[in-house]
Short mmCIF file of C-alpha atoms and ligand atoms in Angstrom, two decimals:
data_model
loop_
_atom_site.label_atom_id
_atom_site.label_comp_id
_atom_site.label_asym_id
_atom_site.label_seq_id
_atom_site.Cartn_x
_atom_site.Cartn_y
_atom_site.Cartn_z
CA MET A 273 -94.83 13.63 60.45
CA ALA A 274 -91.86 14.54 62.65
CA ASN A 275 -88.60 15.76 61.09
CA VAL A 276 -84.99 14.71 61.44
CA ILE A 277 -81.97 16.49 59.95
CA LEU A 278 -79.33 14.73 57.88
CA LEU A 279 -76.26 16.96 58.04
CA PHE A 280 -73.91 16.22 55.13
CA HIS A 281 -70.22 17.04 55.19
CA ARG A 282 -67.63 14.86 53.38
CA ASP A 283 -70.21 12.14 52.71
CA LEU A 284 -71.82 13.66 49.61
CA ARG A 285 -73.57 10.51 48.40
CA LEU A 286 -76.82 8.61 48.89
CA ARG A 287 -75.55 5.02 48.65
CA ASP A 288 -73.84 3.09 51.47
CA HIS A 289 -74.57 5.99 53.80
CA ALA A 290 -75.25 4.72 57.32
CA ALA A 291 -76.41 8.10 58.67
CA LEU A 292 -78.94 8.44 55.84
CA LYS A 293 -80.12 4.85 56.25
CA ASN A 294 -80.63 5.32 60.00
CA ALA A 295 -82.39 8.66 59.47
CA SER A 296 -84.67 6.96 56.94
CA ASP A 297 -85.35 4.05 59.31
CA THR A 298 -86.86 6.46 61.86
CA GLY A 299 -89.80 6.79 59.46
CA HIS A 300 -89.62 10.59 59.85
CA SER A 301 -89.25 13.24 57.16
CA ILE A 302 -85.63 14.04 56.39
CA ILE A 303 -84.20 17.52 55.94
CA PRO A 304 -80.90 17.13 54.05
CA LEU A 305 -78.60 19.98 55.08
CA TYR A 306 -75.13 21.23 54.28
CA ILE A 307 -73.49 23.91 56.42
CA HIS A 308 -70.59 25.84 54.94
CA ASP A 309 -68.76 26.69 58.16
CA ASN A 310 -66.95 29.96 57.55
CA THR A 311 -65.96 30.31 61.20
CA ILE A 312 -63.29 27.60 61.24
CA PRO A 313 -59.61 28.63 61.33
CA GLU A 314 -58.05 29.59 58.00
CA GLU A 315 -55.68 26.57 57.91
CA ASN A 316 -58.59 24.12 58.04
CA ARG A 317 -60.55 25.69 55.19
CA GLU A 318 -60.63 24.11 51.75
CA GLY A 319 -58.23 25.37 49.08
CA GLY A 320 -59.31 26.78 45.70
CA ALA A 321 -59.49 23.50 43.75
CA SER A 322 -61.39 21.78 46.59
CA LEU A 323 -63.94 24.61 46.68
CA TRP A 324 -64.48 24.16 42.95
CA TRP A 325 -65.16 20.47 43.59
CA LEU A 326 -67.37 21.15 46.58
CA ASN A 327 -69.55 23.52 44.55
CA HIS A 328 -70.19 20.92 41.86
CA SER A 329 -70.58 18.06 44.29
CA LEU A 330 -73.22 19.94 46.30
CA SER A 331 -75.10 20.80 43.16
CA GLU A 332 -74.99 17.13 42.07
CA LEU A 333 -76.22 15.99 45.49
CA ASP A 334 -79.11 18.44 45.28
CA ARG A 335 -79.96 17.11 41.81
CA ALA A 336 -79.91 13.50 43.04
CA LEU A 337 -82.09 14.41 46.02
CA ARG A 338 -84.57 16.28 43.81
CA GLN A 339 -84.93 13.18 41.63
CA ARG A 340 -86.21 11.51 44.81
CA GLY A 341 -88.61 14.28 45.79
CA SER A 342 -86.20 15.85 48.28
CA ARG A 343 -83.63 18.68 48.13
CA LEU A 344 -80.51 20.00 49.81
CA ILE A 345 -80.81 22.92 52.23
CA LEU A 346 -77.75 25.17 52.33
CA ARG A 347 -76.69 27.35 55.23
CA LYS A 348 -73.52 29.31 55.84
CA GLY A 349 -72.15 30.07 59.32
CA SER A 350 -71.03 28.29 62.45
CA ARG A 351 -72.01 24.64 62.41
CA LEU A 352 -73.47 24.79 65.91
CA THR A 353 -75.34 28.07 65.48
CA GLU A 354 -76.85 27.06 62.14
CA LEU A 355 -77.85 23.67 63.52
CA GLU A 356 -79.52 25.27 66.54
CA ARG A 357 -81.40 27.61 64.21
CA ILE A 358 -82.62 24.96 61.85
CA VAL A 359 -83.57 22.58 64.66
CA ALA A 360 -85.68 25.38 66.15
CA GLU A 361 -87.22 26.31 62.76
CA THR A 362 -88.16 22.75 61.80
CA HIS A 363 -88.76 21.22 65.26
CA ALA A 364 -86.41 18.43 64.18
CA GLU A 365 -86.10 15.61 66.69
CA ALA A 366 -82.53 14.57 65.92
CA VAL A 367 -79.51 15.32 63.73
CA PHE A 368 -77.77 12.47 61.87
CA ILE A 369 -74.18 12.83 60.66
CA SER A 370 -71.30 10.70 59.39
CA ARG A 371 -68.39 10.61 61.80
CA ARG A 372 -65.61 13.07 60.92
CA TYR A 373 -62.01 12.18 61.73
CA ALA A 374 -59.87 15.30 61.54
CA PRO A 375 -59.11 16.00 65.22
CA TRP A 376 -60.54 19.56 65.07
CA GLU A 377 -63.73 18.20 63.50
CA GLU A 378 -64.05 15.49 66.14
CA ARG A 379 -63.67 18.15 68.84
CA GLN A 380 -66.29 20.31 67.18
CA ASP A 381 -68.71 17.38 66.91
CA GLN A 382 -68.22 16.46 70.57
CA GLU A 383 -69.01 20.02 71.57
CA ILE A 384 -72.10 20.10 69.35
CA ALA A 385 -73.27 16.78 70.78
CA GLN A 386 -73.08 18.28 74.26
CA ARG A 387 -74.72 21.60 73.44
CA LEU A 388 -77.41 20.76 70.92
CA SER A 389 -80.90 20.39 72.36
CA VAL A 390 -81.62 17.23 70.33
CA PRO A 391 -79.62 14.00 69.84
CA TYR A 392 -76.63 14.38 67.50
CA ARG A 393 -76.14 10.87 66.14
CA ARG A 394 -72.86 9.87 64.50
CA PHE A 395 -72.37 6.95 62.08
CA ARG A 396 -69.37 5.35 60.40
CA GLY A 397 -68.66 5.53 56.71
CA TYR A 398 -65.60 7.59 55.85
CA LEU A 399 -63.04 4.93 56.73
CA LEU A 400 -62.91 1.14 56.50
CA PHE A 401 -61.78 0.71 60.09
CA GLU A 402 -62.19 3.07 63.04
CA PRO A 403 -58.81 4.43 64.24
CA GLU A 404 -59.45 3.18 67.79
CA ASP A 405 -60.14 -0.35 66.51
CA VAL A 406 -56.67 -0.85 65.01
CA LYS A 407 -54.11 -1.20 67.79
CA THR A 408 -50.78 -2.93 68.38
CA LYS A 409 -50.72 -5.97 70.71
CA SER A 410 -49.82 -3.64 73.56
CA GLY A 411 -52.84 -1.46 72.78
CA THR A 412 -50.96 1.53 71.31
CA PRO A 413 -51.59 3.07 67.88
CA PHE A 414 -49.43 1.92 64.96
CA ARG A 415 -46.65 4.07 63.50
CA VAL A 416 -45.36 1.57 60.96
CA PHE A 417 -47.41 0.74 57.89
CA THR A 418 -46.85 -3.00 57.31
CA PRO A 419 -48.00 -4.20 60.76
CA PHE A 420 -50.87 -1.69 60.54
CA PHE A 421 -51.85 -3.19 57.19
CA LYS A 422 -51.73 -6.73 58.61
CA ALA A 423 -53.76 -5.69 61.64
CA CYS A 424 -56.42 -4.21 59.35
CA LEU A 425 -56.59 -7.40 57.29
CA ALA A 426 -56.89 -9.42 60.50
CA LEU A 427 -60.02 -7.41 61.39
CA GLY A 428 -61.65 -9.02 58.36
CA SER A 429 -63.57 -7.65 55.42
CA PRO A 430 -65.72 -4.61 56.09
CA PHE A 431 -69.49 -5.20 56.14
CA PRO A 432 -71.07 -5.44 52.68
CA ALA A 433 -71.79 -2.00 51.26
CA ASP A 434 -75.45 -1.07 51.08
CA ASN A 435 -75.84 0.18 47.55
CA THR A 436 -79.56 0.92 47.58
CA VAL A 437 -80.79 4.46 48.20
CA PRO A 438 -83.18 4.49 51.16
CA GLU A 439 -86.53 6.26 51.21
CA ILE A 440 -86.01 10.01 51.76
CA ALA A 441 -89.38 11.36 52.89
CA ALA A 442 -89.78 15.11 52.31
CA PRO A 443 -91.00 17.41 55.11
CA SER A 444 -94.38 19.13 54.72
CA THR A 445 -92.64 22.53 54.61
CA TRP A 446 -89.07 23.18 53.56
CA PRO A 447 -86.90 25.54 55.60
CA VAL A 448 -85.28 28.43 53.72
CA SER A 449 -82.09 27.59 51.83
CA GLU A 450 -79.28 29.86 50.70
CA GLU A 451 -78.26 29.84 47.02
CA LEU A 452 -75.08 27.92 46.17
CA ARG A 453 -73.96 30.59 43.70
CA ASP A 454 -74.03 33.22 46.48
CA TRP A 455 -71.29 31.29 48.28
CA CYS A 456 -68.90 32.15 45.41
CA LEU A 457 -66.99 28.86 45.68
CA LEU A 458 -65.99 28.97 42.01
CA PRO A 459 -63.06 31.06 40.76
CA SER A 460 -64.07 34.12 38.78
CA LYS A 461 -61.27 36.50 37.86
CA PRO A 462 -59.29 34.77 36.51
CA ASP A 463 -61.25 31.56 36.05
CA TRP A 464 -58.51 28.90 36.17
CA SER A 465 -60.90 25.96 36.33
CA GLY A 466 -61.28 25.08 32.61
CA GLY A 467 -58.83 22.16 32.69
CA ILE A 468 -60.31 20.87 35.93
CA SER A 469 -63.85 21.01 34.53
CA SER A 470 -62.89 18.99 31.50
CA SER A 471 -61.04 16.38 33.60
CA TRP A 472 -63.60 15.57 36.29
CA ASN A 473 -67.21 14.81 36.96
CA PRO A 474 -67.85 15.55 40.66
CA GLY A 475 -70.68 13.79 42.46
CA GLU A 476 -71.79 10.27 43.23
CA ALA A 477 -72.66 9.42 39.62
CA GLY A 478 -69.18 10.56 38.54
CA ALA A 479 -67.62 8.43 41.28
CA LEU A 480 -69.52 5.35 40.12
CA GLU A 481 -68.41 6.01 36.54
CA ARG A 482 -64.78 6.12 37.71
CA LEU A 483 -65.20 2.90 39.62
CA ASP A 484 -66.69 1.32 36.53
CA ALA A 485 -63.87 2.52 34.28
CA PHE A 486 -61.29 1.22 36.73
CA ARG A 487 -62.72 -2.31 36.52
CA SER A 488 -61.15 -2.80 33.11
CA VAL A 489 -57.63 -1.91 34.31
CA VAL A 490 -57.54 -3.00 37.95
CA ASP A 491 -55.88 -6.33 37.18
CA ARG A 492 -52.89 -4.48 35.73
CA TYR A 493 -52.79 -1.98 38.61
CA ASP A 494 -49.72 -3.53 40.28
CA GLU A 495 -47.74 -3.07 37.05
CA ASP A 496 -49.22 0.17 35.79
CA ARG A 497 -49.73 2.17 38.97
CA ASP A 498 -46.26 3.69 38.76
CA ARG A 499 -46.61 4.75 35.13
CA PRO A 500 -47.84 8.32 34.76
CA ASP A 501 -47.98 7.82 30.99
CA ARG A 502 -50.77 5.25 31.42
CA GLU A 503 -54.30 5.44 32.81
CA GLY A 504 -53.29 2.85 35.37
CA THR A 505 -54.79 4.15 38.63
CA SER A 506 -58.39 4.65 39.69
CA ARG A 507 -58.46 8.48 40.03
CA LEU A 508 -61.00 7.95 42.76
CA SER A 509 -59.14 10.16 45.25
CA PRO A 510 -61.31 13.30 45.05
CA HIS A 511 -64.47 11.17 45.08
CA LEU A 512 -63.21 9.35 48.18
CA HIS A 513 -62.16 12.60 49.81
CA PHE A 514 -65.61 14.15 49.38
CA GLY A 515 -67.30 10.90 50.34
CA GLU A 516 -69.06 10.54 46.98
CA ILE A 517 -68.20 6.88 47.20
CA SER A 518 -67.48 4.91 50.35
CA PRO A 519 -64.09 3.19 50.77
CA ARG A 520 -66.15 0.14 51.69
CA ALA A 521 -67.80 0.11 48.26
CA CYS A 522 -64.32 0.33 46.65
CA TRP A 523 -62.96 -2.38 48.91
CA LEU A 524 -65.79 -4.79 48.23
CA GLU A 525 -65.71 -4.12 44.52
CA PHE A 526 -62.09 -5.20 44.21
CA SER A 527 -61.42 -7.59 47.08
CA SER A 528 -60.69 -10.99 45.62
CA GLU A 529 -60.28 -14.45 47.02
CA SER A 530 -57.82 -15.26 44.25
CA GLY A 531 -55.41 -12.66 45.60
CA LEU A 532 -54.75 -11.25 42.12
CA GLY A 533 -51.87 -8.79 42.24
CA GLY A 534 -53.63 -5.73 40.84
CA ARG A 535 -56.61 -5.96 43.15
CA ASN A 536 -54.53 -6.59 46.24
CA ALA A 537 -52.20 -3.71 45.40
CA PHE A 538 -55.24 -1.43 45.11
CA LEU A 539 -56.63 -2.54 48.48
CA ARG A 540 -53.22 -1.85 50.01
CA GLU A 541 -53.47 1.76 48.80
CA LEU A 542 -56.88 2.09 50.41
CA ILE A 543 -55.19 1.02 53.64
CA TRP A 544 -52.55 3.75 53.17
CA ARG A 545 -55.47 6.16 53.30
CA GLU A 546 -56.57 4.55 56.57
CA PHE A 547 -53.02 4.77 57.90
CA SER A 548 -52.90 8.52 57.20
CA TYR A 549 -56.08 9.02 59.25
CA HIS A 550 -54.68 6.77 61.95
CA LEU A 551 -51.63 9.06 62.09
CA LEU A 552 -53.69 12.25 62.04
CA ALA A 553 -55.61 11.00 65.07
CA GLN A 554 -52.29 10.53 66.90
CA PHE A 555 -50.62 13.71 65.62
CA PRO A 556 -53.25 16.43 65.17
CA ASP A 557 -50.51 18.96 64.20
CA MET A 558 -49.16 16.70 61.47
CA ALA A 559 -49.64 19.41 58.82
CA GLN A 560 -47.31 21.79 60.66
CA ILE A 561 -44.92 19.81 62.85
CA PRO A 562 -42.53 17.04 61.78
CA LEU A 563 -43.21 13.77 63.55
CA GLN A 564 -39.47 13.26 63.98
CA LYS A 565 -38.43 16.10 66.21
CA LYS A 566 -34.84 16.38 64.93
CA PHE A 567 -36.33 17.94 61.77
CA LEU A 568 -37.59 20.90 63.79
CA LYS A 569 -34.13 22.42 63.46
CA PHE A 570 -33.65 21.64 59.76
CA PRO A 571 -32.30 24.82 58.13
CA TRP A 572 -34.79 25.11 55.26
CA ARG A 573 -34.02 27.73 52.63
CA VAL A 574 -36.41 30.57 51.86
CA ASP A 575 -36.22 31.02 48.10
CA HIS A 576 -39.28 32.56 46.45
CA GLN A 577 -37.79 32.36 42.98
CA ASN A 578 -37.14 28.61 43.19
CA LEU A 579 -40.51 28.01 44.86
CA THR A 580 -42.31 29.87 42.08
CA ALA A 581 -40.37 27.97 39.40
CA TRP A 582 -41.46 24.71 41.04
CA GLN A 583 -45.10 25.81 41.37
CA ARG A 584 -45.27 26.97 37.74
CA GLY A 585 -43.50 23.93 36.28
CA ARG A 586 -40.44 25.93 35.14
CA THR A 587 -37.59 24.08 36.90
CA GLY A 588 -35.91 22.82 33.73
CA TYR A 589 -36.40 19.20 34.85
CA PRO A 590 -39.07 17.83 32.48
CA ILE A 591 -40.66 15.23 34.80
CA ILE A 592 -41.01 17.84 37.57
CA ASP A 593 -42.44 20.44 35.20
CA ALA A 594 -44.86 17.91 33.67
CA GLY A 595 -46.20 16.97 37.11
CA MET A 596 -46.59 20.53 38.33
CA ARG A 597 -48.40 21.53 35.14
CA GLN A 598 -50.68 18.48 35.29
CA LEU A 599 -51.56 19.58 38.82
CA TRP A 600 -52.22 23.19 37.84
CA LYS A 601 -54.28 22.25 34.81
CA THR A 602 -56.32 19.32 36.15
CA GLY A 603 -56.16 19.57 39.97
CA TRP A 604 -54.56 16.12 40.18
CA MET A 605 -51.14 14.57 39.78
CA HIS A 606 -50.05 10.98 39.43
CA ASN A 607 -48.78 9.48 42.72
CA ARG A 608 -45.32 8.57 41.41
CA VAL A 609 -44.86 12.11 40.13
CA ARG A 610 -46.17 13.57 43.42
CA MET A 611 -43.30 11.73 45.11
CA ILE A 612 -40.72 12.98 42.60
CA VAL A 613 -41.83 16.65 42.69
CA ALA A 614 -42.08 16.61 46.50
CA SER A 615 -38.60 15.13 46.81
CA PHE A 616 -37.26 17.78 44.40
CA LEU A 617 -38.74 20.67 46.39
CA ILE A 618 -37.56 19.32 49.72
CA LYS A 619 -34.18 17.87 48.81
CA HIS A 620 -32.93 19.56 45.63
CA LEU A 621 -34.24 22.99 46.60
CA LEU A 622 -34.13 22.53 50.40
CA ILE A 623 -37.46 24.35 50.67
CA GLY A 624 -39.54 23.26 53.69
CA TRP A 625 -42.11 20.56 52.97
CA GLN A 626 -44.89 22.70 54.44
CA ASN A 627 -44.56 25.05 51.42
CA GLY A 628 -45.22 22.16 49.06
CA GLN A 629 -48.02 20.86 51.21
CA ASN A 630 -49.70 24.28 51.16
CA TRP A 631 -49.43 24.51 47.38
CA PHE A 632 -50.95 21.03 47.02
CA TRP A 633 -53.65 22.01 49.52
CA ASP A 634 -54.71 24.87 47.28
CA THR A 635 -54.39 23.16 43.90
CA LEU A 636 -55.36 19.49 44.40
CA VAL A 637 -58.99 18.47 43.96
CA ASP A 638 -58.26 15.59 46.36
CA ALA A 639 -56.46 17.79 48.96
CA ASP A 640 -56.95 15.86 52.15
CA PRO A 641 -55.81 16.81 55.66
CA ALA A 642 -54.57 13.31 56.47
CA ASN A 643 -53.19 12.06 53.14
CA ASN A 644 -51.52 15.31 52.17
CA ALA A 645 -49.74 15.88 55.47
CA ALA A 646 -48.75 12.22 55.92
CA SER A 647 -47.43 11.98 52.36
CA TRP A 648 -45.39 15.19 52.54
CA GLN A 649 -43.84 14.05 55.82
CA TRP A 650 -43.22 10.64 54.28
CA VAL A 651 -41.27 12.11 51.36
CA ALA A 652 -39.42 14.56 53.64
CA GLY A 653 -38.24 11.66 55.76
CA CYS A 654 -39.60 13.23 58.92
CA GLY A 655 -42.88 11.28 59.12
CA ALA A 656 -43.98 7.90 60.41
CA ASP A 657 -42.36 4.95 58.62
CA ALA A 658 -41.02 7.51 56.14
CA ALA A 659 -38.61 7.15 53.23
CA PRO A 660 -35.26 8.24 54.71
CA PHE A 661 -34.21 11.81 53.92
CA PHE A 662 -31.03 10.56 52.22
CA ARG A 663 -33.11 8.77 49.56
CA ILE A 664 -33.11 11.52 46.97
CA PHE A 665 -34.97 10.87 43.75
CA ASN A 666 -32.96 11.52 40.61
CA PRO A 667 -35.48 13.23 38.28
CA MET A 668 -33.76 11.93 35.14
CA THR A 669 -33.61 8.27 36.13
CA GLN A 670 -37.11 8.40 37.62
CA GLY A 671 -38.33 9.90 34.36
CA ALA A 672 -36.55 7.27 32.24
CA LYS A 673 -37.88 4.44 34.41
CA PHE A 674 -41.51 5.47 34.78
CA ASP A 675 -42.05 7.49 31.60
CA PRO A 676 -39.66 5.60 29.31
CA ASN A 677 -40.89 7.03 26.01
CA GLY A 678 -41.45 10.48 27.48
CA ASN A 679 -45.14 10.51 26.57
CA TYR A 680 -46.17 11.98 29.92
CA VAL A 681 -43.62 14.77 29.57
CA ARG A 682 -44.65 15.37 25.95
CA GLU A 683 -48.28 15.82 27.01
CA TRP A 684 -47.59 18.40 29.73
CA VAL A 685 -44.45 20.13 28.46
CA PRO A 686 -45.31 20.66 24.79
CA GLU A 687 -42.37 22.99 24.13
CA ILE A 688 -39.99 20.01 24.28
CA SER A 689 -42.37 17.40 22.90
CA GLN A 690 -40.39 16.97 19.66
CA LEU A 691 -37.27 15.75 21.44
CA PRO A 692 -36.30 12.10 20.91
CA ALA A 693 -36.94 9.84 23.94
CA LYS A 694 -33.20 9.71 24.63
CA PHE A 695 -33.15 13.40 25.60
CA ILE A 696 -36.70 14.00 26.78
CA HIS A 697 -35.77 13.79 30.48
CA GLU A 698 -32.52 15.74 30.10
CA PRO A 699 -32.85 18.20 27.22
CA TRP A 700 -29.58 19.94 28.13
CA LEU A 701 -27.71 16.86 26.86
CA ALA A 702 -29.27 17.09 23.40
CA PRO A 703 -26.75 18.12 20.72
CA PRO A 704 -27.26 21.67 19.36
CA GLU A 705 -28.50 20.40 15.99
CA ILE A 706 -31.29 18.39 17.67
CA LEU A 707 -32.25 21.38 19.80
CA ALA A 708 -32.30 23.57 16.69
CA ARG A 709 -34.33 21.03 14.71
CA THR A 710 -36.89 20.70 17.52
CA ASN A 711 -37.11 24.47 18.03
CA ILE A 712 -35.84 24.41 21.60
CA ARG A 713 -33.85 27.36 22.89
CA LEU A 714 -32.70 26.44 26.40
CA GLY A 715 -32.96 29.40 28.72
CA ASP A 716 -35.64 30.89 26.47
CA SER A 717 -38.34 28.50 25.21
CA TYR A 718 -37.56 26.05 28.05
CA PRO A 719 -35.46 26.80 31.17
CA TRP A 720 -32.05 25.48 32.03
CA PRO A 721 -32.23 23.35 35.22
CA ILE A 722 -32.61 25.74 38.17
CA VAL A 723 -30.16 23.67 40.22
CA ASP A 724 -27.47 21.19 39.26
CA HIS A 725 -28.62 17.70 40.26
CA LYS A 726 -25.28 16.49 41.66
CA LEU A 727 -24.52 19.67 43.59
CA ALA A 728 -28.05 19.87 44.97
CA ARG A 729 -27.94 16.26 46.06
CA GLN A 730 -24.66 16.79 47.88
CA ARG A 731 -25.96 19.99 49.50
CA ALA A 732 -28.99 18.07 50.83
CA LEU A 733 -26.86 15.28 52.27
CA ASP A 734 -24.44 17.77 53.88
CA THR A 735 -27.35 19.62 55.46
CA LEU A 736 -28.80 16.38 56.79
CA ASN A 737 -25.43 15.46 58.31
CA ARG A 738 -25.29 18.84 60.03
CA ILE A 739 -28.61 18.30 61.85
CA LYS A 740 -27.60 14.75 62.71
CA GLY A 741 -24.34 15.95 64.24
CA GLU A 742 -25.90 18.71 66.34
P1 LIG B 22 -55.08 4.93 43.34
O1 LIG B 22 -53.69 4.50 43.08
O2 LIG B 22 -56.13 4.44 42.44
O3 LIG B 22 -55.39 4.53 44.85
C1 LIG B 22 -56.73 4.34 45.34
C2 LIG B 22 -56.97 5.22 46.54
O4 LIG B 22 -56.10 4.87 47.61
C3 LIG B 22 -56.71 6.69 46.29
O5 LIG B 22 -57.80 7.31 45.67
C4 LIG B 22 -56.42 7.21 47.68
O6 LIG B 22 -57.61 7.46 48.40
C5 LIG B 22 -55.71 6.04 48.33
N1 LIG B 22 -54.25 6.19 48.19
C6 LIG B 22 -53.48 5.87 47.13
N2 LIG B 22 -52.18 6.13 47.39
C7 LIG B 22 -52.14 6.63 48.63
C8 LIG B 22 -51.09 7.10 49.47
N3 LIG B 22 -49.80 7.06 49.09
N4 LIG B 22 -51.40 7.58 50.70
C9 LIG B 22 -52.68 7.60 51.12
N5 LIG B 22 -53.73 7.16 50.37
C10 LIG B 22 -53.46 6.70 49.14
N6 LIG B 22 -53.83 11.61 48.34
C11 LIG B 22 -54.99 12.23 48.63
O7 LIG B 22 -56.05 11.60 48.56
N7 LIG B 22 -55.00 13.54 49.01
C12 LIG B 22 -53.86 14.29 49.11
O8 LIG B 22 -53.91 15.45 49.49
C13 LIG B 22 -52.63 13.66 48.79
N8 LIG B 22 -51.46 14.35 48.82
C14 LIG B 22 -50.29 13.71 48.50
C15 LIG B 22 -49.08 14.43 48.56
C16 LIG B 22 -47.88 13.82 48.23
C17 LIG B 22 -46.59 14.58 48.33
C18 LIG B 22 -47.87 12.46 47.84
C19 LIG B 22 -46.58 11.78 47.50
C20 LIG B 22 -49.04 11.74 47.80
C21 LIG B 22 -50.27 12.34 48.13
N9 LIG B 22 -51.48 11.62 48.09
C22 LIG B 22 -52.65 12.27 48.41
C23 LIG B 22 -51.50 10.16 47.88
C24 LIG B 22 -51.68 9.70 46.43
O9 LIG B 22 -50.79 10.37 45.59
C25 LIG B 22 -53.10 9.90 45.90
O10 LIG B 22 -54.04 9.37 46.80
C26 LIG B 22 -53.27 9.18 44.55
O11 LIG B 22 -52.35 9.67 43.62
C27 LIG B 22 -54.68 9.42 44.05
O12 LIG B 22 -54.84 8.86 42.78
P2 LIG B 22 -55.78 7.61 42.54
O13 LIG B 22 -57.12 7.87 43.14
O14 LIG B 22 -55.71 7.28 41.10
O15 LIG B 22 -55.04 6.51 43.42
#
């Protein structure tokens, strides 16, 4: 029987996988392949937490394939060179892939399609709608979310997801595979991944479990999604990023005729993901360059001490420290808290948003080139349809509103967990006897705030006015 290659990338699943289905429909044997491309530029490579995820997701995919009499072949090197080699070794007649949307990946795939000696066939699956299919009436791409959202809805529901796993016929001889452990994707000295391991279950089965768990809370999503002290969101982001579940499967699971608030609010978030990719297609440098050009001259401060305090969760503002520690420990942070910590870095500390974006890139298990860059620019006020720069989150009132009893802070900042709710978001206001009773020594067991909220806010507004006036 002839062979075809199924080249996986961020589509590490077997269900609702158009490339796999089409490869299977050829009736040929399928060689599932993953190429770890170590020739791409540094800035496009996965960060530490993503590599941890990738390692486990690949091993899960291999396990799922083996259950079906197949296996995953691993190769490291340039995507084109390795493909040429394996095509030659296996006499494969075609390569099937899922379309990739980061502009540098699209360029690479176009080049491969031109140079490879066999057809290089691309299929949809990572997004609900193709970026080129969603256009304004005048045919230009959208830069504002709400009309983009409406235009997506007007395109109608995506096709039903195909949740059966197609036949994956094994070749008569397997090509040589590298060993996953030799790629050293996992951290070793020190191994910081303990908290991540206990928080996540990478792979398609883990993604389906998450989807299942979310069913019981989705109808409260519109109310609970802003509450970091509740399990109110799906936590599907790393699974979606690595393509362990298709956005189409998520969409169809929760789309509802009745228009129930929680379900609709969830679908809207899936469209934010689409919007980020829509923006990345228009602004390939979105991770480096502000979309609003006046921000190019923003006089960001370089302050390693403040940056380190933010990264380590030692700013003295409990909601910020809780978020940054949740991120470090589990590789994930609640969306509301992502917005608060990002605003604090950019506006209270006046440290350039790219620094925060880079830290998230390295520490998030869902670090995503489109969502991360678009969200950081959104908070900084320099992106498309962004929150204005002058909207500066107050960490105390945000904490009191979205973590009213302080349970989220108590979980991640145990050294102040005994404080009454009244002081949990501003421990410096607690009377000395309460601090003594709860064993808190400000400046020792827990830091004083690294900047004064009012002064920092004013400094940010003054700086904004300066760039406006220039
Ligand atoms: P849910 O609330 O259950 O939402 C469902 C899905 O919708 C998510 O899994 C995600 O794919 C998508 N989604 C939700 N909110 C957004 C949003 N605001 N923008 C785009 N897509 C969204 N998300 C990432 O996937 N990767 C990132 O690198 C990333 N970086 C961010 C950086 C900052 C500064 C901020 C403010 C947000 C960032 N987000 C990022 C968006 C959002 O915080 C996460 O997608 C969300 O917290 C993931 O949790 P969840 O799966 O429980 O989301």
